[in-house]
mmCIF file of C-alpha atoms (C1' of nucleotides) in Angstrom:
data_model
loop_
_atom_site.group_PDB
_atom_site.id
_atom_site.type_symbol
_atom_site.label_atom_id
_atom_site.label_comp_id
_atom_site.label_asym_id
_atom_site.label_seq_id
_atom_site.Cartn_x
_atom_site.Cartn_y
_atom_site.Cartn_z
ATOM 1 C CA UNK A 21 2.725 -4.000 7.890
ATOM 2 C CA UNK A 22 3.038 -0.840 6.319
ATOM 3 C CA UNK A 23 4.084 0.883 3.151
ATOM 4 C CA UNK A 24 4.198 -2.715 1.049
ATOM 5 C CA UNK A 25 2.474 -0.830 -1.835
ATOM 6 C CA UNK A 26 5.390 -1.267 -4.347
ATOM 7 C CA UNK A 27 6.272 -4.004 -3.232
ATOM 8 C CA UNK A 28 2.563 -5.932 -4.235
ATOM 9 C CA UNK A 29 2.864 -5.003 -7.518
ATOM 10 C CA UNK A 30 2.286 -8.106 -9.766
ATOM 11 C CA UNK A 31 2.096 -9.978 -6.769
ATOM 12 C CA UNK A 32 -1.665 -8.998 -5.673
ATOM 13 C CA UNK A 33 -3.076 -10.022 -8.948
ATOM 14 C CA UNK A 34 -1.482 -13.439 -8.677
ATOM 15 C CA UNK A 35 -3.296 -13.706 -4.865
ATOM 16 C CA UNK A 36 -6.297 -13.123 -6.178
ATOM 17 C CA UNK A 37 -6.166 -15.683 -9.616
ATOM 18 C CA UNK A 38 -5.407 -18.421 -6.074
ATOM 19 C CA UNK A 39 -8.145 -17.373 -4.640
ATOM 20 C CA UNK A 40 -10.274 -17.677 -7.420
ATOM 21 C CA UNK A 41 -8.791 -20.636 -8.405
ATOM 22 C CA UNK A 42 -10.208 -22.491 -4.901
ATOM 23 C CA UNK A 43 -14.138 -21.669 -6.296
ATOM 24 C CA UNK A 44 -16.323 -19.182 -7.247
ATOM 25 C CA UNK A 45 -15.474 -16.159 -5.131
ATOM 26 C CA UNK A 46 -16.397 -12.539 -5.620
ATOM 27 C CA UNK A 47 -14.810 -8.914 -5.016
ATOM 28 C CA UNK A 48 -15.977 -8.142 -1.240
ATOM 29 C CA UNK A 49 -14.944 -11.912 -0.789
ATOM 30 C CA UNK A 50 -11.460 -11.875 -1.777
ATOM 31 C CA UNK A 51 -11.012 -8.682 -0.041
ATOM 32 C CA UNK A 52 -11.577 -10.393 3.039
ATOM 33 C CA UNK A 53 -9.630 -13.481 2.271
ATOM 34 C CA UNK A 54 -6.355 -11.092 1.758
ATOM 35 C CA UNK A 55 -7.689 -9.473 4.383
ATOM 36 C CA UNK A 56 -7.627 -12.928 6.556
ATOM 37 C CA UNK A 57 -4.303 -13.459 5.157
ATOM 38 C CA UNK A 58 -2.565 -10.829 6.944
ATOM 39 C CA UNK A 59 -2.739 -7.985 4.041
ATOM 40 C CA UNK A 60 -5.315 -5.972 6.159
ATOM 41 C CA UNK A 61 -4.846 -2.510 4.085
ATOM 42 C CA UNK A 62 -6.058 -4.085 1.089
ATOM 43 C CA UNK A 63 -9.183 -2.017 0.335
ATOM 44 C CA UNK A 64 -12.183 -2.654 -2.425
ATOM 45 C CA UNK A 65 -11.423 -0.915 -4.713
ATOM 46 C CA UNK A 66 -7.511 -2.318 -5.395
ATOM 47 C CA UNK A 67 -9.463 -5.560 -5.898
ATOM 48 C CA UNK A 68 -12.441 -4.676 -8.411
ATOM 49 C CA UNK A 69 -9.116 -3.100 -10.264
ATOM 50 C CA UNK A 70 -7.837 -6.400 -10.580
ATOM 51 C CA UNK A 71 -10.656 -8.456 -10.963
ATOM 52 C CA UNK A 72 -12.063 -6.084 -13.960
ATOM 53 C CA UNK A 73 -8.051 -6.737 -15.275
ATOM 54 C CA UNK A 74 -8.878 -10.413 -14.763
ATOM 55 C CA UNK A 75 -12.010 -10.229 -17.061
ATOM 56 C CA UNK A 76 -10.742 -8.016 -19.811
ATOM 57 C CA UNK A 77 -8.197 -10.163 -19.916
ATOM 58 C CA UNK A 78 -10.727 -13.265 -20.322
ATOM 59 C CA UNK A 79 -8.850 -15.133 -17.353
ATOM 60 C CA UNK A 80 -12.057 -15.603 -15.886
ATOM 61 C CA UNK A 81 -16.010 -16.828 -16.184
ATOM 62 C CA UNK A 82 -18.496 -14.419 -14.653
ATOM 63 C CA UNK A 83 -21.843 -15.208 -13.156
ATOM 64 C CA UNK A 84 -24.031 -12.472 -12.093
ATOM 65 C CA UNK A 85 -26.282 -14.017 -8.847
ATOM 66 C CA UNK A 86 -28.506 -12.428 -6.563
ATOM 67 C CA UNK A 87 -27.509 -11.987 -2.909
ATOM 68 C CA UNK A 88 -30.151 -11.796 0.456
ATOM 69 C CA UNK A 89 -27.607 -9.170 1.608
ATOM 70 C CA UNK A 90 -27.018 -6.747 -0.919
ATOM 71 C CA UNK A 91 -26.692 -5.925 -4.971
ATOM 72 C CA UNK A 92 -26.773 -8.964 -6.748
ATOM 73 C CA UNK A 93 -22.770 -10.611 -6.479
ATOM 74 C CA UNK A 94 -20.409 -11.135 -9.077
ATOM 75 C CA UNK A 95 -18.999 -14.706 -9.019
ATOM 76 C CA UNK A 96 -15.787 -15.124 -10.950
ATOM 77 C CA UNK A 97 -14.391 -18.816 -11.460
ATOM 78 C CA UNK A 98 -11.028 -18.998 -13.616
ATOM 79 C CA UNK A 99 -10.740 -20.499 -17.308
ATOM 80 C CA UNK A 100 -8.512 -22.489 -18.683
ATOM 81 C CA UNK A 101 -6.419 -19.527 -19.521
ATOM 82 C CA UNK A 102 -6.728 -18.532 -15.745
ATOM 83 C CA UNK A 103 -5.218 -21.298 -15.191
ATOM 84 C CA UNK A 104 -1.831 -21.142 -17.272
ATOM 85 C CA UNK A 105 -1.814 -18.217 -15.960
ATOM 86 C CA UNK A 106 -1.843 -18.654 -12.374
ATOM 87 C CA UNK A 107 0.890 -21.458 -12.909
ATOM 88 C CA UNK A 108 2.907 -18.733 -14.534
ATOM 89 C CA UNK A 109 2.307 -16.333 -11.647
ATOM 90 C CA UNK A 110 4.279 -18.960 -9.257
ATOM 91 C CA UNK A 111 6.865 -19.727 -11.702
ATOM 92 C CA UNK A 112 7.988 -16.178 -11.141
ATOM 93 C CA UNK A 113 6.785 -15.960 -7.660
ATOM 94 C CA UNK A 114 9.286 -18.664 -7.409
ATOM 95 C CA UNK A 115 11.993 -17.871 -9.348
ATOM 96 C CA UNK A 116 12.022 -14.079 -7.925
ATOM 97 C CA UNK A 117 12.026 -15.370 -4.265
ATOM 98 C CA UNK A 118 14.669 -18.046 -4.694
ATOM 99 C CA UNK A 119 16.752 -15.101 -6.146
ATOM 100 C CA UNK A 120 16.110 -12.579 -3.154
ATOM 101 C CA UNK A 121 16.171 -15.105 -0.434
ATOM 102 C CA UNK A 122 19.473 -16.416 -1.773
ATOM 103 C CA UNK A 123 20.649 -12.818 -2.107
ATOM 104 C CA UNK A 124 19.815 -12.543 2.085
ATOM 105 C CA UNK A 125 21.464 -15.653 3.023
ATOM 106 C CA UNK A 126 24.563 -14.778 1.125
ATOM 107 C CA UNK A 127 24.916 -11.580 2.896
ATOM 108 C CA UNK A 128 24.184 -13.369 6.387
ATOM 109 C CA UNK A 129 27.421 -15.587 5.602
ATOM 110 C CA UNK A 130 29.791 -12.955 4.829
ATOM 111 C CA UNK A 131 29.043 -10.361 7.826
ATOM 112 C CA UNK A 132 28.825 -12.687 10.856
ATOM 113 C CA UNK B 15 12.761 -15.094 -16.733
ATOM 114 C CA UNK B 16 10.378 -12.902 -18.723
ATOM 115 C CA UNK B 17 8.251 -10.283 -18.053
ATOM 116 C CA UNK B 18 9.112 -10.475 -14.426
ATOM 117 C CA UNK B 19 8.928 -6.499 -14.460
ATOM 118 C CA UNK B 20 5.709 -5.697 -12.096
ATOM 119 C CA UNK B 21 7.012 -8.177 -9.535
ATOM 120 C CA UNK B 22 10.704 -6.538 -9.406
ATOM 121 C CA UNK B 23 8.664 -3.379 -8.064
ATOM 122 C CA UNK B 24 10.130 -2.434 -4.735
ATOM 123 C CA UNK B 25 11.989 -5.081 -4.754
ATOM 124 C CA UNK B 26 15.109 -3.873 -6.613
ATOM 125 C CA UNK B 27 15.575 -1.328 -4.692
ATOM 126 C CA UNK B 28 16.009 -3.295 -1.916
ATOM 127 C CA UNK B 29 18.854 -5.721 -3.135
ATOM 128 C CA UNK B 30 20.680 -2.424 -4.398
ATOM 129 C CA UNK B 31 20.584 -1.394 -0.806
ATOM 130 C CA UNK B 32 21.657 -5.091 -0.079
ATOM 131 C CA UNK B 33 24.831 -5.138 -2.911
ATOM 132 C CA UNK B 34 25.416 -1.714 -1.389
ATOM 133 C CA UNK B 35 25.567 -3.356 1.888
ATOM 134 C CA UNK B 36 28.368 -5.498 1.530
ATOM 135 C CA UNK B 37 31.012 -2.584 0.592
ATOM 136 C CA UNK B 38 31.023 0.369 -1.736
ATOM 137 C CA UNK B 39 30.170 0.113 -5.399
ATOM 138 C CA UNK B 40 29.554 1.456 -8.532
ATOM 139 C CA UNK B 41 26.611 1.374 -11.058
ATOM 140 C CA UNK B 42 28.164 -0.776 -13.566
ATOM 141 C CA UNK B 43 29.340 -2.840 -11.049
ATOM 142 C CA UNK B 44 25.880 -3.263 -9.340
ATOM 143 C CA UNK B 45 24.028 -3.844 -12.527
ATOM 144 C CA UNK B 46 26.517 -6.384 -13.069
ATOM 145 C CA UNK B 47 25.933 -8.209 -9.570
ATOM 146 C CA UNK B 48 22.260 -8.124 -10.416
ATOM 147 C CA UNK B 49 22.831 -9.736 -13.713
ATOM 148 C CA UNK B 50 24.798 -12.538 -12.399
ATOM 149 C CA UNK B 51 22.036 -12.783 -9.818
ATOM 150 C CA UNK B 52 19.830 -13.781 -12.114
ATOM 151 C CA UNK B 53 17.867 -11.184 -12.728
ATOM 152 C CA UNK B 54 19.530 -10.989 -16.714
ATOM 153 C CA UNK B 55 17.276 -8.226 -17.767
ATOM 154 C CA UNK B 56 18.145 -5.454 -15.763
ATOM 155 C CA UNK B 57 20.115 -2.593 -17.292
ATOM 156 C CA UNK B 58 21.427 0.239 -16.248
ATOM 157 C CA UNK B 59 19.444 2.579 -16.614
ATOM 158 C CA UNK B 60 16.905 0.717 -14.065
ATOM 159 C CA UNK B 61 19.774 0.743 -11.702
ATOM 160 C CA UNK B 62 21.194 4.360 -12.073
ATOM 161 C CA UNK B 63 17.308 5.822 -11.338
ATOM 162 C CA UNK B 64 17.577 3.652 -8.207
ATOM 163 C CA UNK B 65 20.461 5.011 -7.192
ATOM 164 C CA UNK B 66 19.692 8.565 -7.558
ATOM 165 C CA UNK B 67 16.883 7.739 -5.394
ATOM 166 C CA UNK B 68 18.559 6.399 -2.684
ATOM 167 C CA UNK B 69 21.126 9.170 -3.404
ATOM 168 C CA UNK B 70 18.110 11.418 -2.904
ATOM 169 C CA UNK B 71 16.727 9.738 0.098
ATOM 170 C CA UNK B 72 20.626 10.558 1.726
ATOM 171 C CA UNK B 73 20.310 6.650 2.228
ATOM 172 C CA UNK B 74 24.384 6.256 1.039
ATOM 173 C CA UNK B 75 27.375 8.214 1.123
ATOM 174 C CA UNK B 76 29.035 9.128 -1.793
ATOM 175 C CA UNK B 77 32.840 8.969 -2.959
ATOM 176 C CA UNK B 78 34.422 9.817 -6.493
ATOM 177 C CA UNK B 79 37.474 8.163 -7.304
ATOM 178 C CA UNK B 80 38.827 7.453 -10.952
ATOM 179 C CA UNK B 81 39.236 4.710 -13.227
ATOM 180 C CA UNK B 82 41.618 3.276 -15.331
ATOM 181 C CA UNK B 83 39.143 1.885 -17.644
ATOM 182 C CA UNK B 84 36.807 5.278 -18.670
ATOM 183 C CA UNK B 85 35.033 8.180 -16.273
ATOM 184 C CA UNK B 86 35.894 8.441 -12.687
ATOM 185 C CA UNK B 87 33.105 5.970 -11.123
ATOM 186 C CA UNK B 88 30.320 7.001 -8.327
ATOM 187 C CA UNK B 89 31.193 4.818 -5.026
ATOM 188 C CA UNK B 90 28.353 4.055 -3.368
ATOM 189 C CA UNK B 91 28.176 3.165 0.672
ATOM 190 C CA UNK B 92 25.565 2.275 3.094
ATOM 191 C CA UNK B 93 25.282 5.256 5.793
ATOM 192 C CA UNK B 94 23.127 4.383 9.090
ATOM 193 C CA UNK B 95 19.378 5.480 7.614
ATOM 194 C CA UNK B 96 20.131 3.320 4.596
ATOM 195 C CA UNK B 97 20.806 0.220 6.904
ATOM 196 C CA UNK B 98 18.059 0.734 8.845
ATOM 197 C CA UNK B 99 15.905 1.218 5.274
ATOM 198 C CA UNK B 100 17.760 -2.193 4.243
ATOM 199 C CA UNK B 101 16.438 -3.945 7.941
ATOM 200 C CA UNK B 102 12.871 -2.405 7.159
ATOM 201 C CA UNK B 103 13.239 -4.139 3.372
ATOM 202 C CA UNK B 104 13.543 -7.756 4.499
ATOM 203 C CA UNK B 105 11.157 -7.039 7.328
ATOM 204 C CA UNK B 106 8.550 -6.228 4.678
ATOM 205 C CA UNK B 107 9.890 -9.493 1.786
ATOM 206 C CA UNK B 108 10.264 -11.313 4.926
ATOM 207 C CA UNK B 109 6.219 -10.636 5.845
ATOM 208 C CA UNK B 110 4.564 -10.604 2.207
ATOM 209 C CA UNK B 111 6.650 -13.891 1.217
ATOM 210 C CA UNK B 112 5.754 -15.788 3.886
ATOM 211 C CA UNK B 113 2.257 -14.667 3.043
ATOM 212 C CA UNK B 114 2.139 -15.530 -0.602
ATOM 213 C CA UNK B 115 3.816 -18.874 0.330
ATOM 214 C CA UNK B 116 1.706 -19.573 2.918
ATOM 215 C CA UNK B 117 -1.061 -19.197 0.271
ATOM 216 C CA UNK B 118 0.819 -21.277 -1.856
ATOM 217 C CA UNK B 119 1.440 -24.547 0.251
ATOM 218 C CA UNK B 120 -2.178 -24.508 1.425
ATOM 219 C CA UNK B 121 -3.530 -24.575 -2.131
ATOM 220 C CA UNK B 122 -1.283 -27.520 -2.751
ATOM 221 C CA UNK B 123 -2.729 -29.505 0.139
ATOM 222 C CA UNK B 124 -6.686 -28.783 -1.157
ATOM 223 C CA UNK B 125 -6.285 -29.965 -4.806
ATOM 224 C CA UNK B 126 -4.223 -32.915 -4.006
ATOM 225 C "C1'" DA C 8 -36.625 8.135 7.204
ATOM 226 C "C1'" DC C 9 -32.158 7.086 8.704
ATOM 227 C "C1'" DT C 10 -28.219 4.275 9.448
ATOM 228 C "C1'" DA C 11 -25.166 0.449 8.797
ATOM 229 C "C1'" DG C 12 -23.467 -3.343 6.228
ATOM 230 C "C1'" DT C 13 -22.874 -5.441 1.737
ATOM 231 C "C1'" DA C 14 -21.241 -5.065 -3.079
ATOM 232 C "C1'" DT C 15 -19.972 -3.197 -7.591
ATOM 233 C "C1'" DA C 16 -18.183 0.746 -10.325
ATOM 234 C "C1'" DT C 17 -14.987 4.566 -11.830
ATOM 235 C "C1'" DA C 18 -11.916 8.652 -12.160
ATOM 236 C "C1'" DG C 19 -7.699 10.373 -10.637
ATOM 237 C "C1'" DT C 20 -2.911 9.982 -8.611
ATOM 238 C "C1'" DA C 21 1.828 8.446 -7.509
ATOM 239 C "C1'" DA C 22 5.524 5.196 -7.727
ATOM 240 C "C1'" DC C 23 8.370 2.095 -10.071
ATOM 241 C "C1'" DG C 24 10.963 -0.326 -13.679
ATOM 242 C "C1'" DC C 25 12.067 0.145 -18.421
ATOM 243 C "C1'" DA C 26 13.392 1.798 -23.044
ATOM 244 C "C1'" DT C 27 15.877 5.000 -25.219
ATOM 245 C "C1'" DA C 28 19.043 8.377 -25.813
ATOM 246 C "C1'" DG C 29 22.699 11.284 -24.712
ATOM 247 C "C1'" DT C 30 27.173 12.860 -22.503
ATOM 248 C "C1'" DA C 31 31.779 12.169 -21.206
ATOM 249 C "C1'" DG C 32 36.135 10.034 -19.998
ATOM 250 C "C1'" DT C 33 39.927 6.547 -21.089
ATOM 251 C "C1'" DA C 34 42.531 3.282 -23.956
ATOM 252 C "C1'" DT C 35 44.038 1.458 -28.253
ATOM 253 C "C1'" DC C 36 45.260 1.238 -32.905
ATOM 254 C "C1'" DG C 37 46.330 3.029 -37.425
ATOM 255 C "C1'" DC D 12 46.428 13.057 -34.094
ATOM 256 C "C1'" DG D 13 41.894 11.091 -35.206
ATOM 257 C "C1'" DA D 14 38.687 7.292 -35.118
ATOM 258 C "C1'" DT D 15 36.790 3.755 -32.624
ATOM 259 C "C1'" DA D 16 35.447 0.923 -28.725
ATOM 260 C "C1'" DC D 17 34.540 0.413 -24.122
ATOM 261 C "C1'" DT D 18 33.214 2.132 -19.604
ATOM 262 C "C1'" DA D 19 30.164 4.885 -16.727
ATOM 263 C "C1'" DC D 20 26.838 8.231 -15.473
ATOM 264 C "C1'" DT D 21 22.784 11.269 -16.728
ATOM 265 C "C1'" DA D 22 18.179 12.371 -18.426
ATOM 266 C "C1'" DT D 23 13.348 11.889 -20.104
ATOM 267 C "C1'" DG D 24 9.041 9.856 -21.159
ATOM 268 C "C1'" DC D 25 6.074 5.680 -21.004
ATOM 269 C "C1'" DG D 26 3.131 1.786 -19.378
ATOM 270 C "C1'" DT D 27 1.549 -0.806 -15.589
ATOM 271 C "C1'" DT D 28 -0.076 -1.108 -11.063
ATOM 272 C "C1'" DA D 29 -2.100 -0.240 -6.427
ATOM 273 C "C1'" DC D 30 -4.307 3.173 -3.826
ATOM 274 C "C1'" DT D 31 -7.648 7.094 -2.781
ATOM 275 C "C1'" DA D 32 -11.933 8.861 -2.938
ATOM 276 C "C1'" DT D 33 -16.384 8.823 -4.382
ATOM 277 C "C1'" DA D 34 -20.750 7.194 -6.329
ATOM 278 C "C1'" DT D 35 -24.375 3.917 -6.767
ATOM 279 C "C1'" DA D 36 -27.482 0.137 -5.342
ATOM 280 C "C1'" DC D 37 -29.720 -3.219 -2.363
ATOM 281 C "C1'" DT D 38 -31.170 -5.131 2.335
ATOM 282 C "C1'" DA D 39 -32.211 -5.036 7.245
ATOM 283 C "C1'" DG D 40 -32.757 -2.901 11.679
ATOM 284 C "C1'" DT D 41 -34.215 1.055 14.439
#
DNA sequence: ACTAGTATATAGTAACGCATAGTAGTATCG
DNA sequence: CGATACTACTATGCGTTACTATATACTAGT
């Protein structure tokens, strides 16, 4: 799927506080989860932007360990206010996509 | 709904191109539509930049015709590349929401 | 030594929605 | 006629976000 740039914004952010949210994960790991997931063009560096938002934002716990394959990994586990967060994040996932998938059906109806 | 801004990206253009859709209208009118959609916040300036985009893009056709309540008003229709932008717009909310819920449902089933 | 894979870090860019403000036309009322 | 209110479109600058490109660091295999 291409050219779904715009259309991830405030969306990829919310992915990634799941992901976290199902155990200590780090950067190159949840780029291959949303990888996994089917949003293959999602590249390093869109992630460490969100996970750095994530900390500065104190949504999450760090915890620096070493790794037998690399630089030591960054392990990021969400807090409580992670947490609130995330359940905010589907409140609005939710609320958007009731909107737009109603607006679709609607327009279904009326042209057949 | 607050602060539902980032996750409106890309996606407003696309109902636009959806109110559009269903027969000619104005930018009042549309800002109006996407008010009683739901989506309160929107105002028209949001809605006139997306217009002149898709006015740019040569994705509608344009008619002038005047009003007995103020200026003559900008009707707005759906030409052939702006139906095909409108298939390629649920094609892509179609993909990324059954992605994000999808992510959604299977979280669910781990906690519980 | 060189390459490939893993992993974090950062500067720069473009797109989008929004706030704000302005312009202009019509209707109504004193 | 003049003032006001309402409708409708235009214009600009801002903040947030994802992406690009690049740098750095560590390990393992050849």
């Amino acid at each position: 799927m291409k050219n779904i740039t715009e259309m991830l914004k405030g969306v990829l952010e919310g992915c990634v506080l799941e992901i976290i949210s199902r155990g200590e994960t780090y950067g190159y790991e949840i780029t291959q989860h949303l990888r996994n997931l089917g949003f293959t063009d999602v590249v390093e560096g869109t992630v460490y932007t969100i996970t750095m938002r994530l900390e500065k934002n104190n949504l999450v716990d760090i915890e620096k360990k070493p790794s037998t394959m690399g630089p030591p990994r960054k392990f990021y586990t969400l807090n409580a206010a992670g947490q609130e967060q995330l359940e905010i994040f589907w409140e609005k996932w939710g609320f958007i996509s009731s909107k737009i998938n109603e607006l679709n059906t609607k327009n279904k109806g009326e042209i057949q």
